[in-house]
C-alpha atoms as a printed R data frame, in Angstrom:
    type eleno elety resid chain resno       x       y       z
1   ATOM     1    CA   UNK     A     1   0.136  -0.662   0.007
2   ATOM     2    CA   UNK     A     2   1.413   3.557  -0.722
3   ATOM     3    CA   UNK     A     3   1.723   5.962   2.449
4   ATOM     4    CA   UNK     A     4   2.760   8.343   0.452
5   ATOM     5    CA   UNK     A     5   1.353  11.014  -2.061
6   ATOM     6    CA   UNK     A     6   3.768  13.100  -4.320
7   ATOM     7    CA   UNK     A     7   1.912  15.751  -6.192
8   ATOM     8    CA   UNK     A     8   4.778  15.870  -8.983
9   ATOM     9    CA   UNK     A     9   4.432  11.227  -9.518
10  ATOM    10    CA   UNK     A    10   0.678  11.271  -9.311
11  ATOM    11    CA   UNK     A    11  -2.564  12.082 -11.412
12  ATOM    12    CA   UNK     A    12  -4.453  14.296  -8.549
13  ATOM    13    CA   UNK     A    13  -8.047  15.089  -9.489
14  ATOM    14    CA   UNK     A    14  -8.358  19.228  -9.357
15  ATOM    15    CA   UNK     A    15 -11.023  21.237  -9.816
16  ATOM    16    CA   UNK     A    16 -11.395  23.442 -12.782
17  ATOM    17    CA   UNK     A    17 -14.684  25.395 -11.630
18  ATOM    18    CA   UNK     A    18 -13.395  27.966  -9.791
19  ATOM    19    CA   UNK     A    19 -17.106  28.921  -7.847
20  ATOM    20    CA   UNK     A    20 -16.364  25.671  -6.283
21  ATOM    21    CA   UNK     A    21 -12.851  26.474  -4.484
22  ATOM    22    CA   UNK     A    22 -13.748  29.490  -2.692
23  ATOM    23    CA   UNK     A    23 -16.068  26.780   0.006
24  ATOM    24    CA   UNK     A    24 -13.152  24.729   1.095
25  ATOM    25    CA   UNK     A    25 -10.994  27.782   1.440
26  ATOM    26    CA   UNK     A    26 -10.584  26.255   5.255
27  ATOM    27    CA   UNK     A    27  -9.168  23.094   3.589
28  ATOM    28    CA   UNK     A    28  -6.176  23.511   1.848
29  ATOM    29    CA   UNK     A    29  -4.062  20.935   2.775
30  ATOM    30    CA   UNK     A    30   0.107  21.423   2.815
31  ATOM    31    CA   UNK     A    31   2.502  19.948   2.599
32  ATOM    32    CA   UNK     A    32   2.885  16.677   6.003
33  ATOM    33    CA   UNK     A    33  -1.158  16.502   5.634
34  ATOM    34    CA   UNK     A    34  -2.122  12.864   6.497
35  ATOM    35    CA   UNK     A    35  -5.636  11.775   4.253
36  ATOM    36    CA   UNK     A    36  -7.662   9.138   6.243
37  ATOM    37    CA   UNK     A    37 -10.189   6.714   4.432
38  ATOM    38    CA   UNK     A    38 -12.901   7.493   7.577
39  ATOM    39    CA   UNK     A    39 -15.262   4.588   5.523
40  ATOM    40    CA   UNK     A    40 -14.956   1.429   3.807
41  ATOM    41    CA   UNK     A    41 -16.301  -2.597   3.796
42  ATOM    42    CA   UNK     A    42 -13.363  -4.046   5.902
43  ATOM    43    CA   UNK     A    43 -10.773  -2.725   8.983
44  ATOM    44    CA   UNK     A    44  -8.561  -0.785   5.328
45  ATOM    45    CA   UNK     A    45 -10.773   1.703   7.464
46  ATOM    46    CA   UNK     A    46  -8.348   4.556   9.289
47  ATOM    47    CA   UNK     A    47  -5.769   3.502   6.464
48  ATOM    48    CA   UNK     A    48  -3.264   6.728   4.753
49  ATOM    49    CA   UNK     A    49  -1.673   9.181   2.460
50  ATOM    50    CA   UNK     A    50   0.953  11.400   3.744
51  ATOM    51    CA   UNK     A    51   1.338  14.371   1.333
52  ATOM    52    CA   UNK     A    52   3.523  15.633   0.002
53  ATOM    53    CA   UNK     A    53   5.726  17.440  -2.177
54  ATOM    54    CA   UNK     A    54   1.863  19.063  -3.732
55  ATOM    55    CA   UNK     A    55   1.285  20.721  -6.898
56  ATOM    56    CA   UNK     A    56   1.067  24.337  -7.175
57  ATOM    57    CA   UNK     A    57  -2.499  24.133  -7.311
58  ATOM    58    CA   UNK     A    58  -4.874  24.224  -4.130
59  ATOM    59    CA   UNK     A    59  -5.448  20.745  -2.779
60  ATOM    60    CA   UNK     A    60  -8.836  19.602  -1.008
61  ATOM    61    CA   UNK     A    61  -9.225  15.592   0.602
62  ATOM    62    CA   UNK     A    62 -12.675  13.973  -1.408
63  ATOM    63    CA   UNK     A    63 -15.059  12.311   0.041
64  ATOM    64    CA   UNK     A    64 -14.941   9.968   3.394
65  ATOM    65    CA   UNK     A    65 -11.742  10.772   3.980
66  ATOM    66    CA   UNK     A    66 -10.087  13.183   7.041
67  ATOM    67    CA   UNK     A    67  -7.830  15.095   6.562
68  ATOM    68    CA   UNK     A    68  -5.511  15.718  10.096
69  ATOM    69    CA   UNK     A    69  -2.590  18.125   9.894
70  ATOM    70    CA   UNK     A    70   0.182  17.281  12.700
71  ATOM    71    CA   UNK     A    71   0.635  19.580  14.808
72  ATOM    72    CA   UNK     A    72   4.232  19.541  14.079
73  ATOM    73    CA   UNK     A    73   7.414  18.343  11.780
74  ATOM    74    CA   UNK     A    74   7.690  14.361  10.946
75  ATOM    75    CA   UNK     A    75  10.447  12.875   9.145
76  ATOM    76    CA   UNK     A    76   9.792  12.938   5.035
77  ATOM    77    CA   UNK     A    77   8.226   9.331   5.156
78  ATOM    78    CA   UNK     A    78   7.568   8.630   8.841
79  ATOM    79    CA   UNK     A    79   4.023   9.565   9.580
80  ATOM    80    CA   UNK     A    80   2.690   7.412   6.862
81  ATOM    81    CA   UNK     A    81   4.763   4.981   7.264
82  ATOM    82    CA   UNK     A    82   3.606   4.557  11.040
83  ATOM    83    CA   UNK     A    83  -0.112   5.287  10.795
84  ATOM    84    CA   UNK     A    84  -0.241   2.203   8.196
85  ATOM    85    CA   UNK     A    85   1.536   0.266  10.286
86  ATOM    86    CA   UNK     A    86   0.115  -3.181  12.302
87  ATOM    87    CA   UNK     A    87   0.741  -0.591  15.672
88  ATOM    88    CA   UNK     A    88  -1.168   1.885  15.520
89  ATOM    89    CA   UNK     A    89  -3.602   0.913  13.151
90  ATOM    90    CA   UNK     A    90  -4.418  -1.739  16.746
91  ATOM    91    CA   UNK     A    91  -4.886   1.276  18.865
92  ATOM    92    CA   UNK     A    92  -7.923   2.067  16.167
93  ATOM    93    CA   UNK     A    93  -9.629  -1.323  15.748
94  ATOM    94    CA   UNK     A    94 -11.674  -1.261  18.992
95  ATOM    95    CA   UNK     A    95 -12.661   2.107  17.939
96  ATOM    96    CA   UNK     A    96 -13.942   1.477  14.166
97  ATOM    97    CA   UNK     A    97 -17.576   0.562  14.225
98  ATOM    98    CA   UNK     A    98 -20.264  -1.037  11.881
99  ATOM    99    CA   UNK     A    99 -20.823  -4.185  10.334
100 ATOM   100    CA   UNK     A   100 -21.203  -4.175   6.633
101 ATOM   101    CA   UNK     A   101 -19.630  -1.188   5.762
102 ATOM   102    CA   UNK     A   102 -16.700   0.100   9.221
103 ATOM   103    CA   UNK     A   103 -16.407   3.254   9.888
104 ATOM   104    CA   UNK     A   104 -13.474   5.354  11.681
105 ATOM   105    CA   UNK     A   105 -14.811   9.008  12.983
106 ATOM   106    CA   UNK     A   106 -11.892  12.098  13.381
107 ATOM   107    CA   UNK     A   107 -12.628  12.156  17.662
108 ATOM   108    CA   UNK     A   108 -12.015   8.440  17.143
109 ATOM   109    CA   UNK     A   109  -7.651   9.379  15.863
110 ATOM   110    CA   UNK     A   110  -7.310  12.517  18.085
111 ATOM   111    CA   UNK     A   111  -8.103   9.031  21.315
112 ATOM   112    CA   UNK     A   112  -5.007   7.899  18.752
113 ATOM   113    CA   UNK     A   113  -1.116   7.550  20.600
114 ATOM   114    CA   UNK     A   114   1.377   8.018  18.100
115 ATOM   115    CA   UNK     A   115   5.633   6.824  18.736
116 ATOM   116    CA   UNK     A   116   8.172   8.857  17.107
117 ATOM   117    CA   UNK     A   117  11.597   8.789  18.092
118 ATOM   118    CA   UNK     A   118  13.961  12.153  17.032
119 ATOM   119    CA   UNK     A   119  13.317  13.665  13.634
120 ATOM   120    CA   UNK     A   120  17.182  12.224  11.863
121 ATOM   121    CA   UNK     A   121  16.037   8.231  13.173
122 ATOM   122    CA   UNK     A   122  12.765   9.431  12.163
123 ATOM   123    CA   UNK     A   123  13.873  10.923   8.443
124 ATOM   124    CA   UNK     A   124  16.120   7.595   8.468
125 ATOM   125    CA   UNK     A   125  12.958   5.018   8.959
126 ATOM   126    CA   UNK     A   126  10.679   6.623   5.792
127 ATOM   127    CA   UNK     A   127  13.625   6.944   3.359
128 ATOM   128    CA   UNK     A   128  14.146   2.522   4.341
129 ATOM   129    CA   UNK     A   129  10.333   2.318   4.046
130 ATOM   130    CA   UNK     A   130   9.696   4.363   1.015
131 ATOM   131    CA   UNK     A   131  12.846   2.191  -0.976
132 ATOM   132    CA   UNK     A   132  11.482  -0.945   0.017
133 ATOM   133    CA   UNK     A   133   8.328   0.570  -0.631
134 ATOM   134    CA   UNK     A   134   8.921   1.612  -4.768
135 ATOM   135    CA   UNK     A   135  11.039  -1.803  -4.933
136 ATOM   136    CA   UNK     A   136   8.146  -3.268  -4.085
137 ATOM   137    CA   UNK     A   137   5.899  -1.397  -7.291
138 ATOM   138    CA   UNK     A   138   8.907  -2.317  -9.238
139 ATOM   139    CA   UNK     A   139   8.656  -6.117  -8.428
140 ATOM   140    CA   UNK     A   140   4.562  -5.443  -9.203
141 ATOM   141    CA   UNK     A   141   5.052  -3.295 -12.218
142 ATOM   142    CA   UNK     A   142   7.487  -6.413 -14.193
143 ATOM   143    CA   UNK     A   143   5.914  -9.702 -12.493
144 ATOM   144    CA   UNK     A   144   2.847  -7.511 -15.184
145 ATOM   145    CA   UNK     A   145   4.674  -7.070 -18.216
146 ATOM   146    CA   UNK     A   146   5.272 -10.516 -17.340
147 ATOM   147    CA   UNK     A   147   2.538 -11.682 -17.386
148 ATOM   148    CA   UNK     A   148   0.760 -10.059 -20.165
């Protein structure tokens, strides 16, 4: 699962109607923000992506998401990987509700704890895990290409 969205490499949808954007002026996302999935048909509710290298155009999150802004800076890539880890997700499981569709609320997310080392170690962890994610993606593409 991709834990980071690189705005320079991702095709992000955007709003072309200039009359709509002022309604979301207070919801414009910034570098380092995190977007959580608030609903899913399985335990993917609560999974998230960390935003990196956002385009110059204003960016907002979509439906069934919860945008979150860290109170202080985290090392690039660390927060997205940590918040998708089993250790963090186990905190969310008892806070999720629903039977067919599972959801997690903003209040539930606020009741969790985020553990983190120093900034340089965060950056090293984020870089290492991002590199592993890239290698997995490359191998998956290679496997799909050979399957054709």
